[in-house]
């Protein structure tokens, strides 16, 4: 089926959608993005994603081409037009197309930001990964320093993912100064003696929308949470490990650099958190 996508104000068949070769998203990765899940045709945590999007834009002095109400309406229209039941919506806002290439940012009054959105189908709730868990490798974190801004500079995470695949693993955990920052496209956690441990927020990791919800639900369920960094060695000695992201929810990790985590199967806390997250997010989807 040809998808209907949204490009700078128009709904178009994907085969007819075009952006300029001068678009700074294309030339310089001068763009921010969000990925939001959809279950049963409803959007999960739109509020969280729209707040982070506005923050990413404001950190980069971008002026949004749409209001957040308009953005929600576009998400809904795309769900309807594409008959989307389960999957997600990718949204990208770029600094627009000044008609040439220049390192300096164009005046936002003269060059409006560009915006594209498209939907994708993906089973989210029933996931084979959840039953089996994933294996990860560790790799040096060589991304830029403002990882709290969700930009489309994804070459290094993509490179890291390929290194993982070459070793028969699903993903990589990034390590800086001996400490795990996060996964290539997810936040990383370990569980030891019932305590959930994940790196504290800062410029060095993305402030995951799923992370915020998972930690909230963990505290509500009387689980102990510690926000601090950990090493790969500590992770390898943990009882459980898992990652979170908007389209992965909570996914167990069963092996890190060849070392089995816990008993080598998804742990109870990871499974419970995934259950709670799925249940609560479906309840509040809009
Ligand atoms: N960390 C990174 C580097 C990511 O790219 C992502 C998602 O793309 C996440 C964490 C998880 O964020 P969220 O839960 O908002 O999807």
mmCIF file of C-alpha atoms and ligand atoms in Angstrom:
data_model
loop_
_atom_site.group_PDB
_atom_site.id
_atom_site.type_symbol
_atom_site.label_atom_id
_atom_site.label_comp_id
_atom_site.label_asym_id
_atom_site.label_seq_id
_atom_site.Cartn_x
_atom_site.Cartn_y
_atom_site.Cartn_z
ATOM 1 C CA UNK A 1 0.000 0.000 0.000
ATOM 2 C CA UNK A 2 1.270 3.470 -0.855
ATOM 3 C CA UNK A 3 1.372 5.504 2.321
ATOM 4 C CA UNK A 4 0.051 9.000 2.622
ATOM 5 C CA UNK A 5 2.743 11.207 4.135
ATOM 6 C CA UNK A 6 2.789 14.833 5.279
ATOM 7 C CA UNK A 7 5.255 17.306 3.763
ATOM 8 C CA UNK A 8 5.242 21.021 4.534
ATOM 9 C CA UNK A 9 1.476 21.396 4.717
ATOM 10 C CA UNK A 10 0.397 18.756 2.190
ATOM 11 C CA UNK A 11 -0.818 15.186 2.484
ATOM 12 C CA UNK A 12 0.675 13.282 -0.453
ATOM 13 C CA UNK A 13 1.257 9.734 -1.644
ATOM 14 C CA UNK A 14 4.788 8.787 -0.494
ATOM 15 C CA UNK A 15 5.859 8.419 -4.123
ATOM 16 C CA UNK A 16 5.064 12.080 -4.789
ATOM 17 C CA UNK A 17 6.553 13.601 -1.640
ATOM 18 C CA UNK A 18 9.636 15.742 -2.247
ATOM 19 C CA UNK A 19 12.027 17.924 -0.242
ATOM 20 C CA UNK A 20 14.650 20.320 -1.587
ATOM 21 C CA UNK A 21 18.277 19.197 -2.034
ATOM 22 C CA UNK A 22 19.126 22.415 -0.149
ATOM 23 C CA UNK A 23 17.191 21.305 2.907
ATOM 24 C CA UNK A 24 19.565 21.608 5.871
ATOM 25 C CA UNK A 25 18.247 18.347 7.280
ATOM 26 C CA UNK A 26 19.665 16.645 4.194
ATOM 27 C CA UNK A 27 22.898 18.661 3.923
ATOM 28 C CA UNK A 28 23.832 19.047 7.608
ATOM 29 C CA UNK A 29 21.610 16.840 9.764
ATOM 30 C CA UNK A 30 20.240 20.206 10.938
ATOM 31 C CA UNK A 31 16.995 18.643 12.067
ATOM 32 C CA UNK A 32 15.174 17.290 15.089
ATOM 33 C CA UNK A 33 12.779 14.384 15.217
ATOM 34 C CA UNK A 34 10.342 12.366 17.286
ATOM 35 C CA UNK A 35 8.947 8.871 16.992
ATOM 36 C CA UNK A 36 5.599 8.260 18.650
ATOM 37 C CA UNK A 37 3.871 4.891 19.030
ATOM 38 C CA UNK A 38 0.346 4.107 17.974
ATOM 39 C CA UNK A 39 -1.741 1.302 19.450
ATOM 40 C CA UNK A 40 -5.315 0.620 18.399
ATOM 41 C CA UNK A 41 -5.172 3.738 16.212
ATOM 42 C CA UNK A 42 -4.374 5.930 19.241
ATOM 43 C CA UNK A 43 -1.235 7.884 20.042
ATOM 44 C CA UNK A 44 0.902 6.979 23.052
ATOM 45 C CA UNK A 45 2.216 9.856 25.215
ATOM 46 C CA UNK A 46 1.801 12.656 22.670
ATOM 47 C CA UNK A 47 2.238 15.186 25.473
ATOM 48 C CA UNK A 48 5.692 13.841 26.396
ATOM 49 C CA UNK A 49 6.897 13.789 22.793
ATOM 50 C CA UNK A 50 5.595 17.252 21.979
ATOM 51 C CA UNK A 51 7.257 18.779 25.072
ATOM 52 C CA UNK A 52 10.602 17.182 24.137
ATOM 53 C CA UNK A 53 10.231 18.297 20.511
ATOM 54 C CA UNK A 54 9.686 21.901 21.591
ATOM 55 C CA UNK A 55 12.707 21.696 23.858
ATOM 56 C CA UNK A 56 14.899 20.260 21.061
ATOM 57 C CA UNK A 57 13.789 23.091 18.753
ATOM 58 C CA UNK A 58 14.312 25.785 21.342
ATOM 59 C CA UNK A 59 17.846 24.527 22.190
ATOM 60 C CA UNK A 60 18.673 24.898 18.474
ATOM 61 C CA UNK A 61 16.804 28.190 18.015
ATOM 62 C CA UNK A 62 14.360 26.693 15.543
ATOM 63 C CA UNK A 63 10.891 28.165 15.166
ATOM 64 C CA UNK A 64 8.225 25.493 14.887
ATOM 65 C CA UNK A 65 6.269 25.602 11.626
ATOM 66 C CA UNK A 66 3.169 24.254 13.433
ATOM 67 C CA UNK A 67 1.505 24.579 16.825
ATOM 68 C CA UNK A 68 1.342 21.468 19.005
ATOM 69 C CA UNK A 69 -2.439 21.307 18.444
ATOM 70 C CA UNK A 70 -1.861 21.344 14.695
ATOM 71 C CA UNK A 71 0.784 18.663 15.120
ATOM 72 C CA UNK A 72 -1.635 16.429 17.004
ATOM 73 C CA UNK A 73 -4.226 16.949 14.259
ATOM 74 C CA UNK A 74 -1.653 15.951 11.608
ATOM 75 C CA UNK A 75 -0.774 12.793 13.570
ATOM 76 C CA UNK A 76 -4.470 11.893 13.769
ATOM 77 C CA UNK A 77 -5.094 12.617 10.099
ATOM 78 C CA UNK A 78 -2.173 10.379 9.095
ATOM 79 C CA UNK A 79 -3.481 7.562 11.292
ATOM 80 C CA UNK A 80 -6.859 7.828 9.560
ATOM 81 C CA UNK A 81 -5.510 8.198 6.030
ATOM 82 C CA UNK A 82 -3.181 5.207 6.473
ATOM 83 C CA UNK A 83 -5.607 3.132 8.486
ATOM 84 C CA UNK A 84 -2.845 2.693 11.073
ATOM 85 C CA UNK A 85 -3.693 0.336 13.914
ATOM 86 C CA UNK A 86 -0.325 -0.505 15.498
ATOM 87 C CA UNK A 87 3.057 1.050 14.743
ATOM 88 C CA UNK A 88 4.316 4.577 14.898
ATOM 89 C CA UNK A 89 4.641 8.031 13.450
ATOM 90 C CA UNK A 90 7.994 9.528 12.481
ATOM 91 C CA UNK A 91 8.189 13.319 12.575
ATOM 92 C CA UNK A 92 11.100 15.464 11.456
ATOM 93 C CA UNK A 93 11.506 19.226 11.586
ATOM 94 C CA UNK A 94 14.469 20.680 9.696
ATOM 95 C CA UNK A 95 15.879 24.194 9.547
ATOM 96 C CA UNK A 96 14.419 24.465 6.060
ATOM 97 C CA UNK A 97 15.924 25.037 2.639
ATOM 98 C CA UNK A 98 17.751 28.368 2.200
ATOM 99 C CA UNK A 99 18.452 27.648 -1.477
ATOM 100 C CA UNK A 100 22.207 27.267 -0.940
ATOM 101 C CA UNK A 101 24.690 25.718 1.480
ATOM 102 C CA UNK A 102 26.034 27.821 4.321
ATOM 103 C CA UNK A 103 27.239 26.860 7.817
ATOM 104 C CA UNK A 104 25.480 29.893 9.286
ATOM 105 C CA UNK A 105 21.795 29.400 10.095
ATOM 106 C CA UNK A 106 19.360 31.257 7.860
ATOM 107 C CA UNK A 107 17.046 33.885 9.338
ATOM 108 C CA UNK A 108 13.924 31.957 10.455
ATOM 109 C CA UNK A 109 11.769 34.878 9.241
ATOM 110 C CA UNK A 110 13.057 34.280 5.703
ATOM 111 C CA UNK A 111 13.485 30.498 5.716
ATOM 112 C CA UNK A 112 10.744 28.614 7.556
ATOM 113 C CA UNK A 113 11.476 25.215 9.082
ATOM 114 C CA UNK A 114 10.509 22.185 7.009
ATOM 115 C CA UNK A 115 8.307 19.429 8.418
ATOM 116 C CA UNK A 116 7.668 15.850 7.312
ATOM 117 C CA UNK A 117 5.740 13.034 8.958
ATOM 118 C CA UNK A 118 5.104 9.455 7.937
ATOM 119 C CA UNK A 119 3.529 6.402 9.545
ATOM 120 C CA UNK A 120 4.870 2.872 9.822
ATOM 121 C CA UNK A 121 3.280 -0.429 10.788
ATOM 122 C CA UNK A 122 5.008 -2.433 13.506
ATOM 123 C CA UNK A 123 3.756 -4.964 16.054
ATOM 124 C CA UNK A 124 4.459 -3.363 19.432
ATOM 125 C CA UNK A 125 2.463 -5.188 22.078
ATOM 126 C CA UNK A 126 3.121 -8.814 21.070
ATOM 127 C CA UNK A 127 6.848 -8.941 20.586
ATOM 128 C CA UNK A 128 9.068 -11.983 20.152
ATOM 129 C CA UNK A 129 11.931 -9.933 21.577
ATOM 130 C CA UNK A 130 10.114 -9.784 24.908
ATOM 131 C CA UNK A 131 10.068 -13.566 25.203
ATOM 132 C CA UNK A 132 13.674 -14.029 24.198
ATOM 133 C CA UNK A 133 15.499 -10.809 25.136
ATOM 134 C CA UNK A 134 18.309 -9.218 23.147
ATOM 135 C CA UNK A 135 22.090 -9.475 23.160
ATOM 136 C CA UNK A 136 24.168 -6.292 23.144
ATOM 137 C CA UNK A 137 27.817 -5.349 22.712
ATOM 138 C CA UNK A 138 29.557 -2.353 24.258
ATOM 139 C CA UNK A 139 31.256 0.296 22.143
ATOM 140 C CA UNK A 140 32.845 3.700 22.774
ATOM 141 C CA UNK A 141 30.331 6.555 22.765
ATOM 142 C CA UNK A 142 31.673 8.873 20.074
ATOM 143 C CA UNK A 143 28.588 11.017 19.509
ATOM 144 C CA UNK A 144 28.511 14.779 19.986
ATOM 145 C CA UNK A 145 28.020 16.203 23.487
ATOM 146 C CA UNK A 146 24.379 17.386 23.227
ATOM 147 C CA UNK A 147 22.645 14.029 23.167
ATOM 148 C CA UNK A 148 19.757 15.515 25.124
ATOM 149 C CA UNK A 149 18.661 17.195 21.875
ATOM 150 C CA UNK A 150 16.943 14.679 19.597
ATOM 151 C CA UNK A 151 18.698 15.468 16.323
ATOM 152 C CA UNK A 152 18.947 13.429 13.139
ATOM 153 C CA UNK A 153 22.741 13.091 13.531
ATOM 154 C CA UNK A 154 22.402 9.334 13.681
ATOM 155 C CA UNK A 155 25.460 8.147 11.792
ATOM 156 C CA UNK A 156 27.405 7.061 14.868
ATOM 157 C CA UNK A 157 24.479 5.177 16.481
ATOM 158 C CA UNK A 158 23.875 3.562 13.104
ATOM 159 C CA UNK A 159 27.576 2.602 12.876
ATOM 160 C CA UNK A 160 27.421 1.166 16.413
ATOM 161 C CA UNK A 161 24.329 -0.860 15.533
ATOM 162 C CA UNK A 162 26.171 -2.348 12.551
ATOM 163 C CA UNK A 163 29.117 -3.339 14.774
ATOM 164 C CA UNK A 164 26.600 -5.129 17.007
ATOM 165 C CA UNK A 165 24.993 -6.910 14.067
ATOM 166 C CA UNK A 166 28.382 -8.091 12.829
ATOM 167 C CA UNK A 167 28.823 -9.784 16.210
ATOM 168 C CA UNK A 168 25.382 -11.415 16.081
ATOM 169 C CA UNK A 169 23.871 -8.949 18.572
ATOM 170 C CA UNK A 170 20.808 -6.731 18.304
ATOM 171 C CA UNK A 171 22.229 -3.512 19.696
ATOM 172 C CA UNK A 172 25.159 -1.696 21.291
ATOM 173 C CA UNK A 173 25.496 0.007 24.669
ATOM 174 C CA UNK A 174 27.592 3.151 24.393
ATOM 175 C CA UNK A 175 30.350 3.715 26.946
ATOM 176 C CA UNK A 176 32.005 6.998 27.892
ATOM 177 C CA UNK A 177 34.705 7.367 30.575
ATOM 178 C CA UNK A 178 34.117 3.745 31.502
ATOM 179 C CA UNK A 179 30.386 4.269 32.128
ATOM 180 C CA UNK A 180 27.354 3.264 30.068
ATOM 181 C CA UNK A 181 25.499 6.229 28.616
ATOM 182 C CA UNK A 182 22.634 4.518 26.734
ATOM 183 C CA UNK A 183 21.820 2.220 23.812
ATOM 184 C CA UNK A 184 21.954 3.327 20.168
ATOM 185 C CA UNK A 185 18.273 4.267 20.253
ATOM 186 C CA UNK A 186 17.135 3.473 23.773
ATOM 187 C CA UNK A 187 17.896 4.094 27.431
ATOM 188 C CA UNK A 188 19.770 1.389 29.342
ATOM 189 C CA UNK A 189 18.985 -0.126 32.769
ATOM 190 C CA UNK A 190 20.214 -2.849 35.069
ATOM 191 C CA UNK A 191 18.497 -4.449 38.045
ATOM 192 C CA UNK A 192 20.452 -5.587 41.126
ATOM 193 C CA UNK A 193 18.866 -6.989 44.293
ATOM 194 C CA UNK A 194 15.522 -5.507 43.247
ATOM 195 C CA UNK A 195 16.863 -1.989 42.548
ATOM 196 C CA UNK A 196 16.465 -0.512 39.064
ATOM 197 C CA UNK A 197 19.586 1.421 38.087
ATOM 198 C CA UNK A 198 19.776 3.828 35.133
ATOM 199 C CA UNK A 199 22.003 6.782 34.279
ATOM 200 C CA UNK A 200 20.802 10.156 35.545
ATOM 201 C CA UNK A 201 19.604 12.767 33.053
ATOM 202 C CA UNK A 202 22.150 15.178 31.596
ATOM 203 C CA UNK A 203 23.455 16.357 28.227
ATOM 204 C CA UNK A 204 25.056 12.968 27.642
ATOM 205 C CA UNK A 205 21.853 10.979 27.101
ATOM 206 C CA UNK A 206 18.514 11.474 25.436
ATOM 207 C CA UNK A 207 15.770 12.148 27.957
ATOM 208 C CA UNK A 208 13.640 9.203 26.939
ATOM 209 C CA UNK A 209 9.906 9.696 27.097
ATOM 210 C CA UNK A 210 9.542 5.980 27.816
ATOM 211 C CA UNK A 211 12.244 6.280 30.504
ATOM 212 C CA UNK A 212 10.229 8.956 32.311
ATOM 213 C CA UNK A 213 7.072 6.821 32.252
ATOM 214 C CA UNK A 214 8.851 3.591 33.245
ATOM 215 C CA UNK A 215 10.555 5.238 36.244
ATOM 216 C CA UNK A 216 7.256 6.799 37.313
ATOM 217 C CA UNK A 217 5.480 3.428 37.133
ATOM 218 C CA UNK A 218 8.365 1.701 38.931
ATOM 219 C CA UNK A 219 8.145 4.136 41.849
ATOM 220 C CA UNK A 220 4.340 3.836 41.927
ATOM 221 C CA UNK A 221 4.753 0.046 42.102
ATOM 222 C CA UNK A 222 7.062 0.513 45.165
ATOM 223 C CA UNK A 223 10.148 -0.578 43.226
ATOM 224 C CA UNK A 224 13.478 0.974 44.180
ATOM 225 C CA UNK A 225 15.068 3.256 41.555
ATOM 226 C CA UNK A 226 18.626 4.620 41.547
ATOM 227 C CA UNK A 227 19.603 7.178 38.899
ATOM 228 C CA UNK A 228 23.357 6.816 38.526
ATOM 229 C CA UNK A 229 25.838 5.600 35.936
ATOM 230 C CA UNK A 230 27.124 2.013 35.870
ATOM 231 C CA UNK A 231 29.938 0.145 34.151
ATOM 232 C CA UNK A 232 29.698 -2.746 31.711
ATOM 233 C CA UNK A 233 31.261 -4.976 34.399
ATOM 234 C CA UNK A 234 28.529 -4.025 36.875
ATOM 235 C CA UNK A 235 25.915 -4.674 34.206
ATOM 236 C CA UNK A 236 27.370 -8.100 33.492
ATOM 237 C CA UNK A 237 26.988 -8.964 37.220
ATOM 238 C CA UNK A 238 23.408 -7.639 37.381
ATOM 239 C CA UNK A 239 20.334 -9.811 37.915
ATOM 240 C CA UNK A 240 18.533 -8.241 34.940
ATOM 241 C CA UNK A 241 19.091 -5.675 32.232
ATOM 242 C CA UNK A 242 16.708 -3.959 29.841
ATOM 243 C CA UNK A 243 16.291 -1.019 27.475
ATOM 244 C CA UNK A 244 13.377 1.342 26.876
ATOM 245 C CA UNK A 245 12.161 3.274 23.844
ATOM 246 C CA UNK A 246 8.886 4.527 22.400
ATOM 247 C CA UNK A 247 8.500 1.647 19.951
ATOM 248 C CA UNK A 248 10.286 -1.004 22.040
ATOM 249 C CA UNK A 249 8.634 -0.218 25.411
ATOM 250 C CA UNK A 250 10.818 -2.207 27.858
ATOM 251 C CA UNK A 251 12.933 -4.881 26.173
ATOM 252 C CA UNK A 252 15.028 -7.315 28.213
ATOM 253 C CA UNK A 253 18.762 -7.666 27.594
ATOM 254 C CA UNK A 254 20.092 -11.167 28.248
ATOM 255 C CA UNK A 255 23.728 -10.890 27.195
ATOM 256 C CA UNK A 256 26.341 -8.086 27.272
ATOM 257 C CA UNK A 257 29.669 -8.600 25.479
ATOM 258 C CA UNK A 258 29.138 -12.351 25.598
ATOM 259 C CA UNK A 259 28.348 -12.483 29.351
ATOM 260 C CA UNK A 260 24.960 -13.919 30.289
ATOM 261 C CA UNK A 261 22.819 -11.631 32.444
ATOM 262 C CA UNK A 262 21.112 -13.342 35.390
ATOM 263 C CA UNK A 263 19.768 -16.687 34.258
ATOM 264 C CA UNK A 264 19.877 -15.755 30.563
ATOM 265 C CA UNK A 265 16.140 -15.222 30.205
ATOM 266 C CA UNK A 266 14.100 -12.008 30.587
ATOM 267 C CA UNK A 267 13.883 -11.068 34.260
ATOM 268 C CA UNK A 268 10.694 -10.633 36.298
ATOM 269 C CA UNK A 269 11.131 -6.904 36.920
ATOM 270 C CA UNK A 270 11.712 -6.149 33.217
ATOM 271 C CA UNK A 271 8.647 -8.198 32.316
ATOM 272 C CA UNK A 272 6.494 -6.575 34.999
ATOM 273 C CA UNK A 273 7.534 -3.066 33.933
ATOM 274 C CA UNK A 274 6.701 -3.853 30.333
ATOM 275 C CA UNK A 275 3.258 -5.120 31.382
ATOM 276 C CA UNK A 276 2.524 -2.048 33.493
ATOM 277 C CA UNK A 277 3.806 0.323 30.802
ATOM 278 C CA UNK A 278 1.731 -1.308 28.054
ATOM 279 C CA UNK A 279 -1.411 -1.355 30.177
ATOM 280 C CA UNK A 280 -1.100 2.238 31.404
ATOM 281 C CA UNK A 281 -0.116 3.691 28.050
ATOM 282 C CA UNK A 282 -2.996 2.034 26.232
ATOM 283 C CA UNK A 283 -5.349 3.471 28.879
ATOM 284 C CA UNK A 284 -4.100 7.023 28.337
ATOM 285 C CA UNK A 285 -3.578 6.922 24.542
ATOM 286 C CA UNK A 286 -5.368 9.678 22.654
HETATM 287 N N1 LIG B 1 18.207 7.235 23.651
HETATM 288 C C1 LIG B 1 18.409 7.447 22.343
HETATM 289 C C2 LIG B 1 19.781 7.771 21.873
HETATM 290 C C3 LIG B 1 17.350 7.363 21.426
HETATM 291 O O1 LIG B 1 17.570 7.585 20.122
HETATM 292 C C4 LIG B 1 16.064 7.028 21.909
HETATM 293 C C5 LIG B 1 14.935 6.949 20.993
HETATM 294 O O2 LIG B 1 15.055 7.146 19.805
HETATM 295 C C6 LIG B 1 15.898 6.795 23.282
HETATM 296 C C7 LIG B 1 16.989 6.922 24.127
HETATM 297 C C8 LIG B 1 14.552 6.448 23.861
HETATM 298 O O3 LIG B 1 13.724 7.570 23.866
HETATM 299 P P1 LIG B 1 12.138 7.430 23.831
HETATM 300 O O4 LIG B 1 11.796 6.590 25.025
HETATM 301 O O5 LIG B 1 11.649 8.805 23.954
HETATM 302 O O6 LIG B 1 11.795 6.763 22.545
#
